[in-house]
Amino acid sequence: MAKTIKDPKEIFPEIINDYQDVYGDDLVSILLYGSAAGKDYRPVKSDLNFMIVLSEDGIEELGRALPIVKKWRKKNVAIPLFLTEAYVETSLDVFPIEYLNFQRCHIAVFGKDVLKELTFDSEFIRLQCERELKGKLLLLREAFLETSGKGRGLKDVIRNSLPAVVAIFEALLYLKEQEIPEGKRSIARKTCEAFDMDTNVFDKLLDIKEGRLKPGDKETGALFKSYLIEMRKLVESIDALGG
């Protein structure tokens, strides 16, 4: 059984050493991103996500990383994102939400912090928010039908859908030029306030996600219907932002 990593920082020296040994000067930087880089980190339950930035030559030698990836997978570290600086710089128009979230919640473990100075076009963010929210709404409706509106299945849908929804919420607060708080719950509450949504609905959804609430089938079905209503309201609000 893999040893529980109570604090991600405890594995930084070994991670750095492993990738330096393999890539040498082709290793530009290592960054930790996501919940493990913030106050939402929960040992065992939270993923440990690293970004490995390589030179243009280094990225062509991806096979060098196979033993390292295998080693750390056994220690519950997710397969890293491998990319180059050029890839990051040319992806801000198509994946602005992802890189905005990377920038907001990351730790520079080694080398150059390639996320720190990134800037974003608000219209690119708005368009991705609209696309992602409309897609999520369709998937939630489909999931409701696939589960026949039954509680157990709907709870799984809630747990699986919320991380992506909260990531979109962060981008929406950026669009509103509002300070983005730390923690999923604070982000959800502030987004509800900014877009006139029902805070209570998302509090309960997060309670289910975090195992704090275990409602019966009837209550879960009613909550999921409220989830659909609030998401539809949000889609309409984003449409309005685009004129």
PDB file of C-alpha atoms in Angstrom:
ATOM      1  CA  MET A   1       0.000   0.000   0.000  1.00  0.00           C
ATOM      2  CA  ALA A   2       1.320   3.444  -0.960  1.00  0.00           C
ATOM      3  CA  LYS A   3       2.300   5.775   1.871  1.00  0.00           C
ATOM      4  CA  THR A   4      -0.207   8.575   2.429  1.00  0.00           C
ATOM      5  CA  ILE A   5       1.172  11.911   1.265  1.00  0.00           C
ATOM      6  CA  LYS A   6      -0.002  14.300   3.972  1.00  0.00           C
ATOM      7  CA  ASP A   7       1.693  17.363   2.470  1.00  0.00           C
ATOM      8  CA  PRO A   8       2.580  17.478  -1.258  1.00  0.00           C
ATOM      9  CA  LYS A   9       5.740  19.451  -0.459  1.00  0.00           C
ATOM     10  CA  GLU A  10       7.258  16.374   1.144  1.00  0.00           C
ATOM     11  CA  ILE A  11       7.690  14.709  -2.267  1.00  0.00           C
ATOM     12  CA  PHE A  12       9.055  17.761  -4.132  1.00  0.00           C
ATOM     13  CA  PRO A  13      12.783  16.970  -3.701  1.00  0.00           C
ATOM     14  CA  GLU A  14      12.400  13.427  -5.026  1.00  0.00           C
ATOM     15  CA  ILE A  15      10.187  14.507  -7.946  1.00  0.00           C
ATOM     16  CA  ILE A  16      12.722  17.184  -8.914  1.00  0.00           C
ATOM     17  CA  ASN A  17      15.620  14.758  -8.677  1.00  0.00           C
ATOM     18  CA  ASP A  18      13.858  12.127 -10.799  1.00  0.00           C
ATOM     19  CA  TYR A  19      13.049  14.481 -13.674  1.00  0.00           C
ATOM     20  CA  GLN A  20      16.391  16.281 -13.548  1.00  0.00           C
ATOM     21  CA  ASP A  21      18.198  12.952 -13.789  1.00  0.00           C
ATOM     22  CA  VAL A  22      16.253  12.028 -16.912  1.00  0.00           C
ATOM     23  CA  TYR A  23      15.906  15.368 -18.713  1.00  0.00           C
ATOM     24  CA  GLY A  24      18.789  17.523 -17.454  1.00  0.00           C
ATOM     25  CA  ASP A  25      18.821  20.895 -19.229  1.00  0.00           C
ATOM     26  CA  ASP A  26      15.684  19.940 -21.189  1.00  0.00           C
ATOM     27  CA  LEU A  27      13.656  20.280 -17.978  1.00  0.00           C
ATOM     28  CA  VAL A  28      12.266  23.831 -17.922  1.00  0.00           C
ATOM     29  CA  SER A  29       9.982  23.596 -14.915  1.00  0.00           C
ATOM     30  CA  ILE A  30       7.829  21.458 -12.665  1.00  0.00           C
ATOM     31  CA  LEU A  31       4.581  22.862 -11.307  1.00  0.00           C
ATOM     32  CA  LEU A  32       1.980  21.417  -8.962  1.00  0.00           C
ATOM     33  CA  TYR A  33      -1.567  22.520  -9.797  1.00  0.00           C
ATOM     34  CA  GLY A  34      -5.126  21.927  -8.654  1.00  0.00           C
ATOM     35  CA  SER A  35      -6.480  21.145  -5.196  1.00  0.00           C
ATOM     36  CA  ALA A  36      -3.111  19.849  -3.959  1.00  0.00           C
ATOM     37  CA  ALA A  37      -1.704  23.354  -4.450  1.00  0.00           C
ATOM     38  CA  GLY A  38      -4.406  24.980  -2.309  1.00  0.00           C
ATOM     39  CA  LYS A  39      -6.401  24.604   0.866  1.00  0.00           C
ATOM     40  CA  ASP A  40      -8.789  22.049  -0.677  1.00  0.00           C
ATOM     41  CA  TYR A  41      -6.117  19.330  -0.566  1.00  0.00           C
ATOM     42  CA  ARG A  42      -7.304  16.216   1.248  1.00  0.00           C
ATOM     43  CA  PRO A  43      -4.770  13.373   1.658  1.00  0.00           C
ATOM     44  CA  VAL A  44      -5.726  10.205  -0.248  1.00  0.00           C
ATOM     45  CA  LYS A  45      -8.888  11.785  -1.720  1.00  0.00           C
ATOM     46  CA  SER A  46      -7.245  14.657  -3.634  1.00  0.00           C
ATOM     47  CA  ASP A  47      -5.280  14.099  -6.827  1.00  0.00           C
ATOM     48  CA  LEU A  48      -1.652  15.161  -7.034  1.00  0.00           C
ATOM     49  CA  ASN A  49      -1.321  16.841 -10.430  1.00  0.00           C
ATOM     50  CA  PHE A  50       1.999  18.000 -11.836  1.00  0.00           C
ATOM     51  CA  MET A  51       2.860  19.925 -14.988  1.00  0.00           C
ATOM     52  CA  ILE A  52       6.219  19.044 -16.520  1.00  0.00           C
ATOM     53  CA  VAL A  53       7.482  21.719 -18.904  1.00  0.00           C
ATOM     54  CA  LEU A  54      10.170  20.546 -21.296  1.00  0.00           C
ATOM     55  CA  SER A  55      12.238  22.109 -24.050  1.00  0.00           C
ATOM     56  CA  GLU A  56      11.246  21.520 -27.663  1.00  0.00           C
ATOM     57  CA  ASP A  57      13.891  18.804 -27.873  1.00  0.00           C
ATOM     58  CA  GLY A  58      12.870  17.291 -24.554  1.00  0.00           C
ATOM     59  CA  ILE A  59       9.207  16.892 -25.495  1.00  0.00           C
ATOM     60  CA  GLU A  60      10.286  14.669 -28.390  1.00  0.00           C
ATOM     61  CA  GLU A  61      11.809  12.279 -25.848  1.00  0.00           C
ATOM     62  CA  LEU A  62       8.652  11.551 -23.884  1.00  0.00           C
ATOM     63  CA  GLY A  63       9.646   7.918 -23.517  1.00  0.00           C
ATOM     64  CA  ARG A  64      12.344   8.918 -21.039  1.00  0.00           C
ATOM     65  CA  ALA A  65       9.608   9.701 -18.517  1.00  0.00           C
ATOM     66  CA  LEU A  66       7.977   6.258 -18.575  1.00  0.00           C
ATOM     67  CA  PRO A  67       9.833   4.796 -15.552  1.00  0.00           C
ATOM     68  CA  ILE A  68       9.250   7.961 -13.500  1.00  0.00           C
ATOM     69  CA  VAL A  69       5.557   8.112 -14.307  1.00  0.00           C
ATOM     70  CA  LYS A  70       5.185   4.435 -13.428  1.00  0.00           C
ATOM     71  CA  LYS A  71       7.042   4.922 -10.137  1.00  0.00           C
ATOM     72  CA  TRP A  72       4.896   7.848  -9.016  1.00  0.00           C
ATOM     73  CA  ARG A  73       1.634   6.294 -10.168  1.00  0.00           C
ATOM     74  CA  LYS A  74       2.285   3.610  -7.538  1.00  0.00           C
ATOM     75  CA  LYS A  75       2.431   6.462  -4.995  1.00  0.00           C
ATOM     76  CA  ASN A  76      -0.929   7.869  -6.107  1.00  0.00           C
ATOM     77  CA  VAL A  77       0.484  10.730  -8.188  1.00  0.00           C
ATOM     78  CA  ALA A  78      -1.508  11.348 -11.378  1.00  0.00           C
ATOM     79  CA  ILE A  79       0.114  11.138 -14.816  1.00  0.00           C
ATOM     80  CA  PRO A  80       1.552  14.652 -15.334  1.00  0.00           C
ATOM     81  CA  LEU A  81       0.799  17.055 -18.133  1.00  0.00           C
ATOM     82  CA  PHE A  82       3.854  17.229 -20.401  1.00  0.00           C
ATOM     83  CA  LEU A  83       4.113  20.377 -22.486  1.00  0.00           C
ATOM     84  CA  THR A  84       6.380  23.160 -23.718  1.00  0.00           C
ATOM     85  CA  GLU A  85       6.345  26.927 -23.183  1.00  0.00           C
ATOM     86  CA  ALA A  86       5.247  27.427 -26.779  1.00  0.00           C
ATOM     87  CA  TYR A  87       2.327  25.053 -26.295  1.00  0.00           C
ATOM     88  CA  VAL A  88       1.173  27.032 -23.258  1.00  0.00           C
ATOM     89  CA  GLU A  89       1.485  30.400 -24.989  1.00  0.00           C
ATOM     90  CA  THR A  90      -0.461  29.268 -28.065  1.00  0.00           C
ATOM     91  CA  SER A  91      -3.242  27.576 -26.082  1.00  0.00           C
ATOM     92  CA  LEU A  92      -4.650  30.583 -24.240  1.00  0.00           C
ATOM     93  CA  ASP A  93      -7.245  31.267 -26.937  1.00  0.00           C
ATOM     94  CA  VAL A  94      -8.692  27.732 -26.918  1.00  0.00           C
ATOM     95  CA  PHE A  95      -8.214  26.691 -23.277  1.00  0.00           C
ATOM     96  CA  PRO A  96      -8.348  29.965 -21.320  1.00  0.00           C
ATOM     97  CA  ILE A  97     -10.382  28.515 -18.433  1.00  0.00           C
ATOM     98  CA  GLU A  98      -7.920  25.695 -17.851  1.00  0.00           C
ATOM     99  CA  TYR A  99      -4.889  27.983 -17.871  1.00  0.00           C
ATOM    100  CA  LEU A 100      -6.612  30.609 -15.757  1.00  0.00           C
ATOM    101  CA  ASN A 101      -7.281  27.915 -13.154  1.00  0.00           C
ATOM    102  CA  PHE A 102      -3.730  26.597 -13.437  1.00  0.00           C
ATOM    103  CA  GLN A 103      -2.433  30.113 -12.846  1.00  0.00           C
ATOM    104  CA  ARG A 104      -4.695  30.734  -9.859  1.00  0.00           C
ATOM    105  CA  CYS A 105      -3.842  27.550  -8.009  1.00  0.00           C
ATOM    106  CA  HIS A 106      -0.333  26.285  -8.555  1.00  0.00           C
ATOM    107  CA  ILE A 107       3.042  25.989  -6.886  1.00  0.00           C
ATOM    108  CA  ALA A 108       6.279  26.411  -8.815  1.00  0.00           C
ATOM    109  CA  VAL A 109       8.200  23.323  -7.689  1.00  0.00           C
ATOM    110  CA  PHE A 110      11.235  23.742  -9.929  1.00  0.00           C
ATOM    111  CA  GLY A 111      12.535  26.111 -12.593  1.00  0.00           C
ATOM    112  CA  LYS A 112      10.680  28.825 -14.459  1.00  0.00           C
ATOM    113  CA  ASP A 113       7.114  29.648 -13.454  1.00  0.00           C
ATOM    114  CA  VAL A 114       5.574  29.602 -16.947  1.00  0.00           C
ATOM    115  CA  LEU A 115       2.079  30.370 -15.595  1.00  0.00           C
ATOM    116  CA  LYS A 116       2.790  33.451 -13.503  1.00  0.00           C
ATOM    117  CA  GLU A 117       2.786  36.101 -16.247  1.00  0.00           C
ATOM    118  CA  LEU A 118       0.018  34.722 -18.475  1.00  0.00           C
ATOM    119  CA  THR A 119      -2.676  37.196 -19.564  1.00  0.00           C
ATOM    120  CA  PHE A 120      -6.136  36.335 -20.876  1.00  0.00           C
ATOM    121  CA  ASP A 121      -8.588  37.764 -23.403  1.00  0.00           C
ATOM    122  CA  SER A 122     -11.974  38.120 -21.680  1.00  0.00           C
ATOM    123  CA  GLU A 123     -13.922  37.258 -24.814  1.00  0.00           C
ATOM    124  CA  PHE A 124     -12.082  33.966 -25.223  1.00  0.00           C
ATOM    125  CA  ILE A 125     -12.977  33.158 -21.617  1.00  0.00           C
ATOM    126  CA  ARG A 126     -16.622  34.114 -22.103  1.00  0.00           C
ATOM    127  CA  LEU A 127     -16.942  31.975 -25.222  1.00  0.00           C
ATOM    128  CA  GLN A 128     -15.436  28.941 -23.511  1.00  0.00           C
ATOM    129  CA  CYS A 129     -17.661  29.483 -20.463  1.00  0.00           C
ATOM    130  CA  GLU A 130     -20.732  29.543 -22.715  1.00  0.00           C
ATOM    131  CA  ARG A 131     -19.628  26.450 -24.616  1.00  0.00           C
ATOM    132  CA  GLU A 132     -18.746  24.511 -21.470  1.00  0.00           C
ATOM    133  CA  LEU A 133     -21.896  25.463 -19.563  1.00  0.00           C
ATOM    134  CA  LYS A 134     -24.210  24.594 -22.445  1.00  0.00           C
ATOM    135  CA  GLY A 135     -22.430  21.281 -22.855  1.00  0.00           C
ATOM    136  CA  LYS A 136     -22.642  20.544 -19.122  1.00  0.00           C
ATOM    137  CA  LEU A 137     -26.351  21.353 -19.093  1.00  0.00           C
ATOM    138  CA  LEU A 138     -27.020  18.896 -21.912  1.00  0.00           C
ATOM    139  CA  LEU A 139     -24.987  16.205 -20.153  1.00  0.00           C
ATOM    140  CA  LEU A 140     -26.808  16.766 -16.852  1.00  0.00           C
ATOM    141  CA  ARG A 141     -30.177  16.412 -18.563  1.00  0.00           C
ATOM    142  CA  GLU A 142     -28.995  13.257 -20.289  1.00  0.00           C
ATOM    143  CA  ALA A 143     -27.702  11.865 -16.989  1.00  0.00           C
ATOM    144  CA  PHE A 144     -31.046  12.541 -15.308  1.00  0.00           C
ATOM    145  CA  LEU A 145     -32.779  10.436 -17.943  1.00  0.00           C
ATOM    146  CA  GLU A 146     -30.128   7.687 -17.939  1.00  0.00           C
ATOM    147  CA  THR A 147     -30.405   7.271 -14.173  1.00  0.00           C
ATOM    148  CA  SER A 148     -34.214   7.331 -14.335  1.00  0.00           C
ATOM    149  CA  GLY A 149     -34.009  10.131 -11.779  1.00  0.00           C
ATOM    150  CA  LYS A 150     -32.871   7.690  -9.081  1.00  0.00           C
ATOM    151  CA  GLY A 151     -30.914   8.918  -6.095  1.00  0.00           C
ATOM    152  CA  ARG A 152     -27.782   6.757  -6.184  1.00  0.00           C
ATOM    153  CA  GLY A 153     -27.059   7.466  -9.834  1.00  0.00           C
ATOM    154  CA  LEU A 154     -27.785  11.169  -9.449  1.00  0.00           C
ATOM    155  CA  LYS A 155     -25.392  11.430  -6.512  1.00  0.00           C
ATOM    156  CA  ASP A 156     -22.618  10.007  -8.705  1.00  0.00           C
ATOM    157  CA  VAL A 157     -23.451  12.561 -11.393  1.00  0.00           C
ATOM    158  CA  ILE A 158     -23.314  15.361  -8.820  1.00  0.00           C
ATOM    159  CA  ARG A 159     -19.930  14.217  -7.497  1.00  0.00           C
ATOM    160  CA  ASN A 160     -18.447  13.845 -10.967  1.00  0.00           C
ATOM    161  CA  SER A 161     -19.818  17.077 -12.446  1.00  0.00           C
ATOM    162  CA  LEU A 162     -19.083  19.593  -9.687  1.00  0.00           C
ATOM    163  CA  PRO A 163     -15.285  19.969 -10.083  1.00  0.00           C
ATOM    164  CA  ALA A 164     -15.671  21.079 -13.715  1.00  0.00           C
ATOM    165  CA  VAL A 165     -18.597  23.362 -12.842  1.00  0.00           C
ATOM    166  CA  VAL A 166     -16.625  25.074 -10.070  1.00  0.00           C
ATOM    167  CA  ALA A 167     -13.709  25.562 -12.489  1.00  0.00           C
ATOM    168  CA  ILE A 168     -16.091  27.416 -14.798  1.00  0.00           C
ATOM    169  CA  PHE A 169     -17.305  29.464 -11.827  1.00  0.00           C
ATOM    170  CA  GLU A 170     -13.743  30.703 -11.279  1.00  0.00           C
ATOM    171  CA  ALA A 171     -13.597  31.943 -14.860  1.00  0.00           C
ATOM    172  CA  LEU A 172     -16.982  33.643 -14.497  1.00  0.00           C
ATOM    173  CA  LEU A 173     -15.769  35.577 -11.465  1.00  0.00           C
ATOM    174  CA  TYR A 174     -12.727  36.627 -13.491  1.00  0.00           C
ATOM    175  CA  LEU A 175     -15.079  37.937 -16.188  1.00  0.00           C
ATOM    176  CA  LYS A 176     -16.959  39.910 -13.557  1.00  0.00           C
ATOM    177  CA  GLU A 177     -13.618  41.334 -12.402  1.00  0.00           C
ATOM    178  CA  GLN A 178     -14.255  39.991  -8.922  1.00  0.00           C
ATOM    179  CA  GLU A 179     -11.659  38.602  -6.577  1.00  0.00           C
ATOM    180  CA  ILE A 180     -11.691  34.810  -6.722  1.00  0.00           C
ATOM    181  CA  PRO A 181     -11.699  33.307  -3.216  1.00  0.00           C
ATOM    182  CA  GLU A 182      -9.953  30.104  -2.170  1.00  0.00           C
ATOM    183  CA  GLY A 183     -11.949  26.915  -1.756  1.00  0.00           C
ATOM    184  CA  LYS A 184     -14.698  25.405  -3.889  1.00  0.00           C
ATOM    185  CA  ARG A 185     -17.499  26.385  -1.546  1.00  0.00           C
ATOM    186  CA  SER A 186     -16.454  30.035  -1.352  1.00  0.00           C
ATOM    187  CA  ILE A 187     -16.121  30.163  -5.131  1.00  0.00           C
ATOM    188  CA  ALA A 188     -19.590  28.646  -5.609  1.00  0.00           C
ATOM    189  CA  ARG A 189     -21.198  31.031  -3.133  1.00  0.00           C
ATOM    190  CA  LYS A 190     -19.619  34.111  -4.655  1.00  0.00           C
ATOM    191  CA  THR A 191     -20.633  33.015  -8.163  1.00  0.00           C
ATOM    192  CA  CYS A 192     -24.210  32.488  -6.997  1.00  0.00           C
ATOM    193  CA  GLU A 193     -24.236  36.013  -5.609  1.00  0.00           C
ATOM    194  CA  ALA A 194     -22.748  37.471  -8.786  1.00  0.00           C
ATOM    195  CA  PHE A 195     -25.198  35.691 -11.105  1.00  0.00           C
ATOM    196  CA  ASP A 196     -28.317  35.638  -8.921  1.00  0.00           C
ATOM    197  CA  MET A 197     -28.369  31.874  -8.360  1.00  0.00           C
ATOM    198  CA  ASP A 198     -29.566  29.904  -5.348  1.00  0.00           C
ATOM    199  CA  THR A 199     -26.605  29.503  -2.998  1.00  0.00           C
ATOM    200  CA  ASN A 200     -28.421  26.849  -0.989  1.00  0.00           C
ATOM    201  CA  VAL A 201     -28.580  24.519  -4.008  1.00  0.00           C
ATOM    202  CA  PHE A 202     -24.823  24.540  -4.531  1.00  0.00           C
ATOM    203  CA  ASP A 203     -24.114  24.261  -0.816  1.00  0.00           C
ATOM    204  CA  LYS A 204     -26.130  21.038  -0.756  1.00  0.00           C
ATOM    205  CA  LEU A 205     -24.492  19.751  -3.933  1.00  0.00           C
ATOM    206  CA  LEU A 206     -21.069  20.307  -2.387  1.00  0.00           C
ATOM    207  CA  ASP A 207     -22.227  18.638   0.837  1.00  0.00           C
ATOM    208  CA  ILE A 208     -23.044  15.536  -1.213  1.00  0.00           C
ATOM    209  CA  LYS A 209     -19.713  15.760  -3.039  1.00  0.00           C
ATOM    210  CA  GLU A 210     -17.840  15.972   0.274  1.00  0.00           C
ATOM    211  CA  GLY A 211     -19.878  13.252   1.986  1.00  0.00           C
ATOM    212  CA  ARG A 212     -21.485  15.613   4.487  1.00  0.00           C
ATOM    213  CA  LEU A 213     -25.017  15.044   3.219  1.00  0.00           C
ATOM    214  CA  LYS A 214     -26.641  11.731   2.350  1.00  0.00           C
ATOM    215  CA  PRO A 215     -30.155  12.545   1.181  1.00  0.00           C
ATOM    216  CA  GLY A 216     -32.789  10.007   0.207  1.00  0.00           C
ATOM    217  CA  ASP A 217     -33.881   9.370  -3.368  1.00  0.00           C
ATOM    218  CA  LYS A 218     -36.749  11.858  -3.293  1.00  0.00           C
ATOM    219  CA  GLU A 219     -34.645  14.675  -1.869  1.00  0.00           C
ATOM    220  CA  THR A 220     -31.789  13.938  -4.283  1.00  0.00           C
ATOM    221  CA  GLY A 221     -34.155  14.032  -7.256  1.00  0.00           C
ATOM    222  CA  ALA A 222     -35.596  17.375  -6.147  1.00  0.00           C
ATOM    223  CA  LEU A 223     -32.102  18.798  -5.613  1.00  0.00           C
ATOM    224  CA  PHE A 224     -30.951  17.622  -9.034  1.00  0.00           C
ATOM    225  CA  LYS A 225     -33.914  19.330 -10.678  1.00  0.00           C
ATOM    226  CA  SER A 226     -32.909  22.536  -8.884  1.00  0.00           C
ATOM    227  CA  TYR A 227     -29.354  22.002 -10.167  1.00  0.00           C
ATOM    228  CA  LEU A 228     -30.695  21.915 -13.729  1.00  0.00           C
ATOM    229  CA  ILE A 229     -32.736  25.068 -13.169  1.00  0.00           C
ATOM    230  CA  GLU A 230     -29.782  27.017 -11.767  1.00  0.00           C
ATOM    231  CA  MET A 231     -27.486  25.885 -14.574  1.00  0.00           C
ATOM    232  CA  ARG A 232     -30.047  26.966 -17.151  1.00  0.00           C
ATOM    233  CA  LYS A 233     -30.298  30.396 -15.497  1.00  0.00           C
ATOM    234  CA  LEU A 234     -26.521  30.691 -15.613  1.00  0.00           C
ATOM    235  CA  VAL A 235     -26.397  29.810 -19.314  1.00  0.00           C
ATOM    236  CA  GLU A 236     -28.916  32.579 -20.001  1.00  0.00           C
ATOM    237  CA  SER A 237     -26.788  35.034 -18.004  1.00  0.00           C
ATOM    238  CA  ILE A 238     -23.669  34.178 -20.018  1.00  0.00           C
ATOM    239  CA  ASP A 239     -25.607  34.598 -23.257  1.00  0.00           C
ATOM    240  CA  ALA A 240     -26.536  38.100 -22.081  1.00  0.00           C
ATOM    241  CA  LEU A 241     -22.864  38.932 -21.372  1.00  0.00           C
ATOM    242  CA  GLY A 242     -22.139  38.306 -25.038  1.00  0.00           C
ATOM    243  CA  GLY A 243     -24.701  40.822 -26.156  1.00  0.00           C
TER     244      GLY A 243
END
